[in-house]
Coordinates of C-alpha atoms in Angstrom, one line a residue:
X1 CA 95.4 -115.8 -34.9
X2 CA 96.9 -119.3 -33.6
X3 CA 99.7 -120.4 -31.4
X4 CA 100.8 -121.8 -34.7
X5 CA 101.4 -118.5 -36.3
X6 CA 103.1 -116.6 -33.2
X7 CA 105.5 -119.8 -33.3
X8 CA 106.1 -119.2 -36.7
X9 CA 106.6 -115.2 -36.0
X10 CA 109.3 -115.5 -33.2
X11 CA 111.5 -118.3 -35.5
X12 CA 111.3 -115.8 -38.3
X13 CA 112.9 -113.0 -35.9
X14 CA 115.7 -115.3 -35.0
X15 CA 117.3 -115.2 -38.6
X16 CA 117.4 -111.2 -37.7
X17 CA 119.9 -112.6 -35.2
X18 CA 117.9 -112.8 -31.9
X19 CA 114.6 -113.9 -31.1
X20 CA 112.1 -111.1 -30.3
X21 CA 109.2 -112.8 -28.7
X22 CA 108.4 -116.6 -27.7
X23 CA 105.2 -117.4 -29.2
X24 CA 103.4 -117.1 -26.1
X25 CA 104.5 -113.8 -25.3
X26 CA 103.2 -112.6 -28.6
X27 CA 100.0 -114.7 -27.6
X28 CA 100.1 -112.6 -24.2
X29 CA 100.5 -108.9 -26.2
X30 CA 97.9 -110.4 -28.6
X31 CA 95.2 -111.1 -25.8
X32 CA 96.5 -107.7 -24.1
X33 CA 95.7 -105.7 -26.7
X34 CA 92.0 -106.8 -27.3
X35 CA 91.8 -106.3 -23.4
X36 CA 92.8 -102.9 -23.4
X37 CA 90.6 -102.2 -26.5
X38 CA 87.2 -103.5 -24.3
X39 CA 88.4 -101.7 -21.4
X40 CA 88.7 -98.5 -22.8
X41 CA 85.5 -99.4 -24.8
X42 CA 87.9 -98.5 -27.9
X43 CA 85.7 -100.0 -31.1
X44 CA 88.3 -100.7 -33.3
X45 CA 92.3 -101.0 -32.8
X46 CA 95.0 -101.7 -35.5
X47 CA 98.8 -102.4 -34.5
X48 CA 102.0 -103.9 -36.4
X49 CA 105.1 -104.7 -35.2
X50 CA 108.8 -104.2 -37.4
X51 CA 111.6 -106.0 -36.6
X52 CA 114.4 -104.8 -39.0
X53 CA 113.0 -104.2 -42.9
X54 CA 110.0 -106.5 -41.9
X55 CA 106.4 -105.9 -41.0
X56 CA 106.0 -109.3 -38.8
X57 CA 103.1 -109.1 -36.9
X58 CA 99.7 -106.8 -38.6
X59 CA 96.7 -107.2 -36.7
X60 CA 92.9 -105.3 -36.5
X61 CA 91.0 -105.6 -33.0
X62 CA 87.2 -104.6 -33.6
X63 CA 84.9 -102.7 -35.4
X64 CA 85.3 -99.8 -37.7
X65 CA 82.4 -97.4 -36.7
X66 CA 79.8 -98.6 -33.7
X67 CA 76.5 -100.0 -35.3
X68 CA 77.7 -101.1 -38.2
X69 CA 79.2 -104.4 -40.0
X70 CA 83.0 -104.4 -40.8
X71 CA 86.1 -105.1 -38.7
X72 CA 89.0 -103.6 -38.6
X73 CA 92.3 -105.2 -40.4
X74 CA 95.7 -104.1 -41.1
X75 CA 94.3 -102.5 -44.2
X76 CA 91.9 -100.3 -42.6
X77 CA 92.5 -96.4 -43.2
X78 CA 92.9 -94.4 -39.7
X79 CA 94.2 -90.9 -39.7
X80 CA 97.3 -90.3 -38.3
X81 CA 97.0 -87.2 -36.5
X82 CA 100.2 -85.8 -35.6
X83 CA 102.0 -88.3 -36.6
X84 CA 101.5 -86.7 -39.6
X85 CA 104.5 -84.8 -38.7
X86 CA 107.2 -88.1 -39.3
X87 CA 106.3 -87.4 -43.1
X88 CA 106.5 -83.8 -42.9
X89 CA 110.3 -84.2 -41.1
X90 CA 111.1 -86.8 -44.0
X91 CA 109.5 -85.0 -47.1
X92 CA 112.3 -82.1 -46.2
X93 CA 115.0 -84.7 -45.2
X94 CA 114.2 -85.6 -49.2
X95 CA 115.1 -81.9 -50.0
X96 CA 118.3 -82.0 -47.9
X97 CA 119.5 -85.4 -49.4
X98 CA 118.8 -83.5 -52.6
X99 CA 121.0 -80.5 -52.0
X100 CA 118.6 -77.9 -52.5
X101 CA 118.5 -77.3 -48.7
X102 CA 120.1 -78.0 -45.2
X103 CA 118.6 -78.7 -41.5
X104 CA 120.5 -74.9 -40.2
X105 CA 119.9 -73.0 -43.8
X106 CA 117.2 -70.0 -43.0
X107 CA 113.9 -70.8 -44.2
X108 CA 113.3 -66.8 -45.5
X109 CA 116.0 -68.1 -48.1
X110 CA 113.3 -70.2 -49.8
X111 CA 110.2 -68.8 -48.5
X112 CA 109.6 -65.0 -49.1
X113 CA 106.8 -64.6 -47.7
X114 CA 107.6 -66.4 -44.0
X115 CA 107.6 -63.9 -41.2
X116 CA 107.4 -64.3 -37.5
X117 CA 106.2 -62.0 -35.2
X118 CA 109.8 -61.4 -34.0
X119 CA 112.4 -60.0 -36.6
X120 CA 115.5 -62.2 -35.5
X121 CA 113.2 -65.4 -35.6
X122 CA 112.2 -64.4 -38.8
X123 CA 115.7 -63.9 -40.1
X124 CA 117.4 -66.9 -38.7
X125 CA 115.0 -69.7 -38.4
X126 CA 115.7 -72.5 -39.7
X127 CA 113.9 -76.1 -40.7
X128 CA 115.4 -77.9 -37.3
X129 CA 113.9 -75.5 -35.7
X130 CA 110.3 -75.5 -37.3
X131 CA 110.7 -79.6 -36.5
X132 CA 111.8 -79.2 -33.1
X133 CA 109.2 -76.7 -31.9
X134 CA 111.9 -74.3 -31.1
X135 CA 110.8 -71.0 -33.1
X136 CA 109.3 -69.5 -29.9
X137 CA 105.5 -69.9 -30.8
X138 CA 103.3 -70.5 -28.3
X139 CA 102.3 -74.1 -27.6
X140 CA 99.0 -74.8 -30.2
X141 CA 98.9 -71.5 -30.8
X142 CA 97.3 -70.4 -34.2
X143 CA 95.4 -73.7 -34.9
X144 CA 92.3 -72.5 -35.2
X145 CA 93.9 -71.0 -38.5
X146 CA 93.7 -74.2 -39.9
X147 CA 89.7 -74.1 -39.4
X148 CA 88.4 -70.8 -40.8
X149 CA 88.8 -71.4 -44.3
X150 CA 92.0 -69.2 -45.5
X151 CA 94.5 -70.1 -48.4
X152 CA 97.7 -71.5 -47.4
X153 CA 98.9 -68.1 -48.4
X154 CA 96.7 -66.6 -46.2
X155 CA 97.6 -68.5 -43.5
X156 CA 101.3 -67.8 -44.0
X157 CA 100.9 -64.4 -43.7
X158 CA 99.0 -64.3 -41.0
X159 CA 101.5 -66.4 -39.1
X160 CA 103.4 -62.9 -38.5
X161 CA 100.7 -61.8 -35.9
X162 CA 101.1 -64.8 -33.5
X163 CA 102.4 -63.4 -30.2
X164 CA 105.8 -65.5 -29.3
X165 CA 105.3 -67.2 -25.6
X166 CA 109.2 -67.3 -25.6
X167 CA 112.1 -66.0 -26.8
X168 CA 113.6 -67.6 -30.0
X169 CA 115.6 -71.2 -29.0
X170 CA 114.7 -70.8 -25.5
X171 CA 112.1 -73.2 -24.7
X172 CA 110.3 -75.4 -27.0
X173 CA 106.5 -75.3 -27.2
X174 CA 104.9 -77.7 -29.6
X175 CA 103.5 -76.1 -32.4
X176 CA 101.2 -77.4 -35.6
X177 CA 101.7 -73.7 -36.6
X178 CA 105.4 -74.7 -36.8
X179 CA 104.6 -77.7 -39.4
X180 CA 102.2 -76.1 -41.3
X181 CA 105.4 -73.3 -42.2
X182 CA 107.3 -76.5 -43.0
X183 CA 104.9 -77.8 -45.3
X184 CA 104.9 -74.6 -47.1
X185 CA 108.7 -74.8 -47.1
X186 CA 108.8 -78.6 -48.5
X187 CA 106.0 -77.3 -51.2
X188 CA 108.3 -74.8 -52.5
X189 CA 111.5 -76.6 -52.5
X190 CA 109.7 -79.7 -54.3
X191 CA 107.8 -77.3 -56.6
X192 CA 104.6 -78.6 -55.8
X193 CA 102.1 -78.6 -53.4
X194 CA 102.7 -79.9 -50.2
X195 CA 100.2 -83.1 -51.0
X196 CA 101.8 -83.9 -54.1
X197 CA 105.4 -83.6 -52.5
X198 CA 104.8 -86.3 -50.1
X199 CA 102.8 -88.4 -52.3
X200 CA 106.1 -88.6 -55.2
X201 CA 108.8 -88.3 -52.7
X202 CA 107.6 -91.2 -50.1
X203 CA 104.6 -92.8 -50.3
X204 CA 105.1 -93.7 -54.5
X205 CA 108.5 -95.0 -54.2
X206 CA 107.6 -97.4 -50.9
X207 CA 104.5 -98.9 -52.6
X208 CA 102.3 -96.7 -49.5
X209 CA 99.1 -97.5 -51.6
X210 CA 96.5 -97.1 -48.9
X211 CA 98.2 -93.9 -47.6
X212 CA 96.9 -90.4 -47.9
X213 CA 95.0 -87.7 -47.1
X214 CA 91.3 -86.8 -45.5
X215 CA 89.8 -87.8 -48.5
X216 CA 90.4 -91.5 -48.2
X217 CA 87.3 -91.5 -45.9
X218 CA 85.7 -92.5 -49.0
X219 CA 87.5 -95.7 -49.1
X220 CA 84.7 -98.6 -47.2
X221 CA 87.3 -100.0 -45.1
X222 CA 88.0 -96.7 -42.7
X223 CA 87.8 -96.5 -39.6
X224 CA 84.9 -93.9 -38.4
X225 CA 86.0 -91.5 -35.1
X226 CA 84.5 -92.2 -32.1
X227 CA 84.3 -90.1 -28.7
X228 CA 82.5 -90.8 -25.5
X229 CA 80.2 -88.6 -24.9
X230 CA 77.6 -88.7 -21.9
X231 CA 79.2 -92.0 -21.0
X232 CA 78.2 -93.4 -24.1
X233 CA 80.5 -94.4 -27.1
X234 CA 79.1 -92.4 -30.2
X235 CA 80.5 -91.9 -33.6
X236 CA 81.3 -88.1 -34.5
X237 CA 82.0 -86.1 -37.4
X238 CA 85.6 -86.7 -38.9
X239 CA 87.8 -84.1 -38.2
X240 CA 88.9 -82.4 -41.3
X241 CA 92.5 -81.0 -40.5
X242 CA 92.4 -78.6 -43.4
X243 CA 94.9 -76.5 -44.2
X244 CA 97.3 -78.1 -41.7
X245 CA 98.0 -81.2 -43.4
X246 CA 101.9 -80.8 -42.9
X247 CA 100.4 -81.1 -38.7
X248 CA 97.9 -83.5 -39.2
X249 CA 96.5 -84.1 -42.1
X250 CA 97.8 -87.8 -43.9
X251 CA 95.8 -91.3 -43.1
X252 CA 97.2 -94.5 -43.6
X253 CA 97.2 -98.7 -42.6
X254 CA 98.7 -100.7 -39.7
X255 CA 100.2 -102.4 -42.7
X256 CA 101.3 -99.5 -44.7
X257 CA 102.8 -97.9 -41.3
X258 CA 104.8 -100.9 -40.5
X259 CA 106.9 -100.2 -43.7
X260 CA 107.1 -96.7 -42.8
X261 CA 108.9 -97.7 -39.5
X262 CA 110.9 -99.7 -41.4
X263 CA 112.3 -97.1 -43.1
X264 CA 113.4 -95.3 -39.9
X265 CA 114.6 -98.6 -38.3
X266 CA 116.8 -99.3 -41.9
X267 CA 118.7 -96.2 -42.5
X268 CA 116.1 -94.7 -45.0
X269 CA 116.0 -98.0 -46.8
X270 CA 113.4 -100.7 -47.3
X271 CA 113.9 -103.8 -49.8
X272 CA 115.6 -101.4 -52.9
X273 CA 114.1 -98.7 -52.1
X274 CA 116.2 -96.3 -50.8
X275 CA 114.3 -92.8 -49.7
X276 CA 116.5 -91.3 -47.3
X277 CA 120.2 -91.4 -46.5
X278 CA 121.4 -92.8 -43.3
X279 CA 123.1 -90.1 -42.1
X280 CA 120.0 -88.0 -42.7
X281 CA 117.6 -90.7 -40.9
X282 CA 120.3 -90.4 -37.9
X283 CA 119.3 -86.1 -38.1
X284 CA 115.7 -86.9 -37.8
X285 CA 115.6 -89.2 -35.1
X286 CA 118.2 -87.4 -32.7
X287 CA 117.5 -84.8 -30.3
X288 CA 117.8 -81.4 -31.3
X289 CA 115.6 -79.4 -28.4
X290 CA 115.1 -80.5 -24.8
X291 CA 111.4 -80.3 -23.7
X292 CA 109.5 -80.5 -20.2
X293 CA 107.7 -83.5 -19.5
X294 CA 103.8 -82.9 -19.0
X295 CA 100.8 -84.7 -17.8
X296 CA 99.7 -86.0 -21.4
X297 CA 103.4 -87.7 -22.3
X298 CA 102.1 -91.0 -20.7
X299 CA 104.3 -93.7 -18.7
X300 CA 107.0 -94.7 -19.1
X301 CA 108.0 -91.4 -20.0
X302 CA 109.0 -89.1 -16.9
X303 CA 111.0 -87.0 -15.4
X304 CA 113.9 -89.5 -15.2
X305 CA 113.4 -90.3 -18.9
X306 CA 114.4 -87.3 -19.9
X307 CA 112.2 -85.9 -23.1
X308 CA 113.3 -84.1 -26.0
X309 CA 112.2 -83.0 -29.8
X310 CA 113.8 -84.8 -33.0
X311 CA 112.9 -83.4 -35.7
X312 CA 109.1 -84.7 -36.0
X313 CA 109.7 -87.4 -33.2
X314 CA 110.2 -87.5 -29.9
X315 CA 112.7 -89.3 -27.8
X316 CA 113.0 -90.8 -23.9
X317 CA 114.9 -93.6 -22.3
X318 CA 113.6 -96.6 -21.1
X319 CA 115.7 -99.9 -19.5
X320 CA 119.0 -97.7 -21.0
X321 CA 117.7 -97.6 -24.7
X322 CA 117.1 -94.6 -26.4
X323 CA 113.1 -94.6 -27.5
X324 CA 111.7 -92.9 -30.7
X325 CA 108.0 -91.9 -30.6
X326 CA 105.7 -90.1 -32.2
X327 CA 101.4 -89.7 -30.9
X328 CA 98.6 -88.3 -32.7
X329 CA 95.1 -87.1 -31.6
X330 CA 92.4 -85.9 -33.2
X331 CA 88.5 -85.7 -32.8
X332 CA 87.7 -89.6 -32.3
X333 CA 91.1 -90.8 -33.3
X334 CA 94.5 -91.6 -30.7
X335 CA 97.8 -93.2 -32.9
X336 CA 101.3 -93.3 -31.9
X337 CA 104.4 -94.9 -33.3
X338 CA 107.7 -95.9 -31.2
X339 CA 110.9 -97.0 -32.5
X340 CA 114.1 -98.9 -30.6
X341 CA 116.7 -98.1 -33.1
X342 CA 119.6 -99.7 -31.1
X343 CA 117.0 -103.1 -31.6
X344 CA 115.7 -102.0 -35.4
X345 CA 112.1 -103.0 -33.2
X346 CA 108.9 -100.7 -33.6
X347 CA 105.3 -100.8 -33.1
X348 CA 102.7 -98.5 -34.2
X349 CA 99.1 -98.6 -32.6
X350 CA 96.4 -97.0 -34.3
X351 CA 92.5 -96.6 -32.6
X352 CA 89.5 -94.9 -33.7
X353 CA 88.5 -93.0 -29.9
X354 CA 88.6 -89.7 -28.5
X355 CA 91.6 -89.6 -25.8
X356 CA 91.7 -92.9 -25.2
X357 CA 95.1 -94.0 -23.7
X358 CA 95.0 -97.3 -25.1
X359 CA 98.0 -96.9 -28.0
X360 CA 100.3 -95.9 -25.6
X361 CA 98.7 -98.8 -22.9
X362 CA 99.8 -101.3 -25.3
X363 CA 103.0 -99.6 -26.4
X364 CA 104.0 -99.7 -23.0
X365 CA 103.1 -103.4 -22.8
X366 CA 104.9 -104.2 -25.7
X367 CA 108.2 -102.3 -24.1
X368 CA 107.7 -103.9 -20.8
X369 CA 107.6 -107.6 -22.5
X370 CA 111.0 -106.4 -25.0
X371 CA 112.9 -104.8 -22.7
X372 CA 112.3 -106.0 -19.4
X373 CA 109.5 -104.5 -16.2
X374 CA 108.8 -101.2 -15.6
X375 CA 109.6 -99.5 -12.0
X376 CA 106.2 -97.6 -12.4
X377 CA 102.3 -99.1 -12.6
X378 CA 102.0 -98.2 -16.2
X379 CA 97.9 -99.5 -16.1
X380 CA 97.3 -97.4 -12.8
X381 CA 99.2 -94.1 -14.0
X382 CA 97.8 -94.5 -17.5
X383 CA 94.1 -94.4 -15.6
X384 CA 94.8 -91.3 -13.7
X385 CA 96.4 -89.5 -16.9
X386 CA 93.8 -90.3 -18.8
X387 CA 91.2 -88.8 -16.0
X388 CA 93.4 -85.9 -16.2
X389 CA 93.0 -85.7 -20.0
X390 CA 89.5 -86.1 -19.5
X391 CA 89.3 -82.7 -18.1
X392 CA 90.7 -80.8 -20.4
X393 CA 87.8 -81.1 -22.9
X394 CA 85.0 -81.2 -19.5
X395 CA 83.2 -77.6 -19.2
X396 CA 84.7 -75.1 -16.7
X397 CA 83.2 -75.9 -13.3
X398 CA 81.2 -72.7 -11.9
X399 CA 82.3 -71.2 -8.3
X400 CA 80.6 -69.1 -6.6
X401 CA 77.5 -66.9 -7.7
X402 CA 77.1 -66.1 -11.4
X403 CA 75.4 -62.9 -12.8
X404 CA 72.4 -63.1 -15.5
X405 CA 73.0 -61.9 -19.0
X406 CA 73.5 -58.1 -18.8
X407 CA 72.6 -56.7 -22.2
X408 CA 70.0 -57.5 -24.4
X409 CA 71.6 -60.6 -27.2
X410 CA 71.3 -58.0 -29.5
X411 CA 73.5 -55.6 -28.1
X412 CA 76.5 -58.5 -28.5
X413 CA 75.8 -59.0 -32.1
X414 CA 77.9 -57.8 -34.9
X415 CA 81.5 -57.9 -37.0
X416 CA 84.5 -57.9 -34.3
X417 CA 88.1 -58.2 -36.0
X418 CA 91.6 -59.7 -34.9
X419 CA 94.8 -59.4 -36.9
X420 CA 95.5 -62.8 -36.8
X421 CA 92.1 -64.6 -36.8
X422 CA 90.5 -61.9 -39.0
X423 CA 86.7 -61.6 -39.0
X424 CA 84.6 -62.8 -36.4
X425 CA 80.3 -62.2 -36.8
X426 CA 78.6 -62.5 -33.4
X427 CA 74.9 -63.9 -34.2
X428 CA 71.3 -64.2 -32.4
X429 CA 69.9 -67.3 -33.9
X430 CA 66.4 -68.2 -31.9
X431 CA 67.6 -66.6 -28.9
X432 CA 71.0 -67.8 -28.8
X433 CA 74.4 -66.3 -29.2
X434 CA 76.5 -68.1 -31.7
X435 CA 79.8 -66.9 -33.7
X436 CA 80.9 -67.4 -37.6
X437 CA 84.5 -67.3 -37.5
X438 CA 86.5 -66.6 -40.7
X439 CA 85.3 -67.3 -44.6
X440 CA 84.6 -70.9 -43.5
X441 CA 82.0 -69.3 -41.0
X442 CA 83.4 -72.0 -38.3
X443 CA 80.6 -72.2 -36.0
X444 CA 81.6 -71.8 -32.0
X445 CA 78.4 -71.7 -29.6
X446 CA 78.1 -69.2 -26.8
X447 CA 76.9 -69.9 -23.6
X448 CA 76.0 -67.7 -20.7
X449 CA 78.5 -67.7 -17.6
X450 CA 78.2 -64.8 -15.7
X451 CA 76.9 -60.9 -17.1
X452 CA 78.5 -60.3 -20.1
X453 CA 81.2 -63.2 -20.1
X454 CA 80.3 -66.2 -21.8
X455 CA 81.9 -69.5 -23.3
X456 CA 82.3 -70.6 -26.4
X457 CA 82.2 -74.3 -27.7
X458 CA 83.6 -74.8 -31.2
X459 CA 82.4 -78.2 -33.2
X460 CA 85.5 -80.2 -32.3
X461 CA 85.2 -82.4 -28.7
X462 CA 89.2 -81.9 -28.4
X463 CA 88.6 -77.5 -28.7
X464 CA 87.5 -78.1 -25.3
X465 CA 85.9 -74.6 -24.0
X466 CA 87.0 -71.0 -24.0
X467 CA 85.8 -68.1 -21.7
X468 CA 85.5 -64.8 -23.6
X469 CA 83.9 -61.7 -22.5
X470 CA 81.9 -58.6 -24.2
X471 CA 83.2 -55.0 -23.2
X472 CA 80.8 -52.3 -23.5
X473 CA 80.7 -48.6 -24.9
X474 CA 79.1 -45.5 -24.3
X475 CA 76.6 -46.2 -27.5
X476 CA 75.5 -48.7 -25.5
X477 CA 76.4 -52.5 -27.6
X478 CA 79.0 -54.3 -27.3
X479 CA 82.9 -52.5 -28.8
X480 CA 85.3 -55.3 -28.3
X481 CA 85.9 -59.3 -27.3
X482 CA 88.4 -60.9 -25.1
X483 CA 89.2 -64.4 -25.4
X484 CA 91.3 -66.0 -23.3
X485 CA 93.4 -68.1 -25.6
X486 CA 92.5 -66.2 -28.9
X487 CA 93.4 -62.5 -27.7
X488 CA 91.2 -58.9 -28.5
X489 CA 88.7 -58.3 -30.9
X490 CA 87.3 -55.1 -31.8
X491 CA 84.3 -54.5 -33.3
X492 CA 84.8 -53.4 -37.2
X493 CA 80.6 -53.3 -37.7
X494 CA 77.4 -52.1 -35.7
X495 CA 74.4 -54.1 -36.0
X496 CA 72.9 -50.5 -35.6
X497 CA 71.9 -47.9 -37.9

């Protein structure tokens, strides 16, 4: 792109009645962006910037999967990840606008069959606070739901055997859990499922053509998902969110995003088309739930910031502007979206890497050149976060002396069952230990720690690794399994006679 076309960019944002960028700054975020993208050895990056009801800058930086021909463009199909969840927040805000619901109405009002593990939650939640992440479940807890291969109504009822990690409206924890209950609650208000909801009620009406679900992957021009593993940049399987689409699940375009922010930035109106009503727009993007700011909300967000929910977004001040944001990860795939609604300006990055702190790199960029310096080193606290991200996925580190095995494998094998999870089938494949989790028969690899504790690795890089450990009766094989994040499961089936 030339210094002719940036020119031509900042004179259009005048008529919006002040000039965004100089065509050399927009030159300077141009060049910054393909930086950060061979930096952070990111193979393909896609980013658009609104300024009112106008997509005016659409761009693709590099390649869509390593090895291959094909660049990335504004057209070319990322998933969104979590920011899924803006959709999710709108498809209801539809069912509010429509009457046939509102933010503080109880949820058990329209959907029977929701339960909590806690009665009052059950009674008096409410859709703010499935948005918010203010129910009281416990931060990612239940997600592996969304791998093992249950119905949506399955899922739903199992819901009611996740242990809360607070009390109802006391702290917010984020939750996908939490989202996939308000997808259920936007499929039953819209008399539909959840899919078909959000393709008639948004992306029909704005002309989203090239936004959807997992199975655009068939479309050529997608971007593949990319992690680095070993130090090496590698492509990996994409990471079919399942039965959490309402959390995750919806892929779309730089180009096709841009008009989605412009929806937010215009009162729930683009062109004609009106979706949402202003005052409705104004719910979703205002605070409803303070939340603690942790090591992966990256700079400029901090404790001075302040952080709380909206309803599907986030929020934090920067340079005395309120700032509306929404990130996404997934296996090989980082997005995220910011909004300055006082300036009707918003950017969403999208890039096909594992972890990568790149989006939010050249979203802080892009705020730094809007509204004036950081006080902090965004570059050199966005290296150390991302080191500390790093970890998360890394394998525990052994201390100190570990024990051998301390049964024969075939003493661990056999059917182990949890309330929530259901059926778990310990396996001896070849000599190694492996589990089959659910009807899907989700495959998690054991490894030996120390005597009879081991760790299991599920197929997703992001799962990261779990200690569990075998307890042992007087029959002499294995009776129960502790996991640390999954809870107790006790053995429903002997691989004895």
């Amino acid at each position: 792109m030339g210094l002719t076309r940036f020119c031509l960019l900042a004179i259009s944002l005048s008529l919006f009645g002040a000039t965004l960028l100089h065509g050399d700054e927009l030159s300077d975020l141009d060049h910054y962006i393909e930086k950060v993208r061979m930096e952070k050895q990111v193979p393909g990056i896609a980013v658009a910037i609104v300024k009112g009801d106008k997509v005016i800058f659409a761009k693709g930086y590099g390649i869509r999967k390593l090895g291959f021909e094909g660049n990335v463009d504004e057209d070319t199909i990322f998933q969104l990840a979590s920011v899924s969840k803006t959709f999710t927040a709108a498809g209801i805000g539809v069912q509010v606008d429509k009457g046939k619901l509102t933010w503080d109405e109880e949820v058990i009002r329209h959907l029977s069959p929701f339960a909590l593990k806690e009665a009052y939650a059950s009674r008096y939640a409410n859709a703010r606070d499935l948005l918010s992440h203010r129910t009281g479940l416990p931060a990612f807890g239940g997600d592996l739901l969304g791998k093992l291969g249950y119905s949506s109504e399955e899922i739903l009822y199992r819901v009611r055997f996740i242990e809360p990690a607070t009390s109802f409206r006391n702290i917010s924890f984020y939750s996908n859990v939490g989202f996939f209950i308000a997808g259920e609650l936007l499929a039953k208000l819209a008399e539909k499922p959840y899919q078909e909801a959000i393709k008639s009620t948004l992306l029909v009406p704005l002309k989203l053509e090239r936004t959807g679900f997992a199975d655009r992957l068939q479309d050529s021009n997608t971007a593949y998902s990319h992690a680095i593993i070993h130090d090496k940049v590698q492509v990996v399987p994409w990471d079919n969110i399942r039965g959490f689409d309402a959390a995750g699940g919806i892929t779309s375009t730089a180009r096709d995003m841009g008009r989605w922010i412009a929806v937010h930035l215009n009162g729930g109106k683009v062109g004609e088309s009106r979706i949402l009503k202003a005052d409705t727009v104004k719910e979703i993007l205002s605070p409803s739930m303070v939340t603690e700011v942790s090591f992966t909300d990256l700079p400029p967000i901090n404790d001075d910031s302040g952080l709380t929910y909206g309803l599907g977004w986030n929020n934090y001040h920067y340079k005395g502007k309120m700032i509306v944001e929404k990130g996404g990860a997934l296996d090989g795939v980082r997005t995220v979206v910011t909004l300055i609604p006082e300036e009707k300006l918003g950017i969403v990055v999208l890039a096909n890497l594992n972890l990568t702190v790149a989006p939010e790199a050249i979203r802080g960029k892009f705020l730094e050149t809007y509204l004036g310096k950081s006080s902090q080193d965004l570059e050199k606290e966005m290296k150390a976060r991302e080191e500390m991200i790093q970890q998360l996925v890394s394998g525990p580190a052994k201390k100190g002396k570990q024990l051998p095995i301390g049964h024969s494998l075939d003493l661990y094998t056999g059917q182990y069952s949890n309330e929530l999870y259901g059926n778990f089938t310990v396996v001896n494949q070849d000599g190694k230990l492996s589990i089959d989790a659910g009807p899907a028969k989700w495959k998690g690899k054991l490894t030996s720690w120390s005597n009879d504790t081991f760790v299991i690795t599920w197929p997703l890089i992001n799962s990261g690794h779990e200690q569990l450990t075998f307890t042992f009766g007087p029959e002499g094989y294995a009776t129960q399994i502790y996991f640390e994040n999954l809870g107790t499961f006790q053995r429903v089936e002997s691989n004895k006679d």
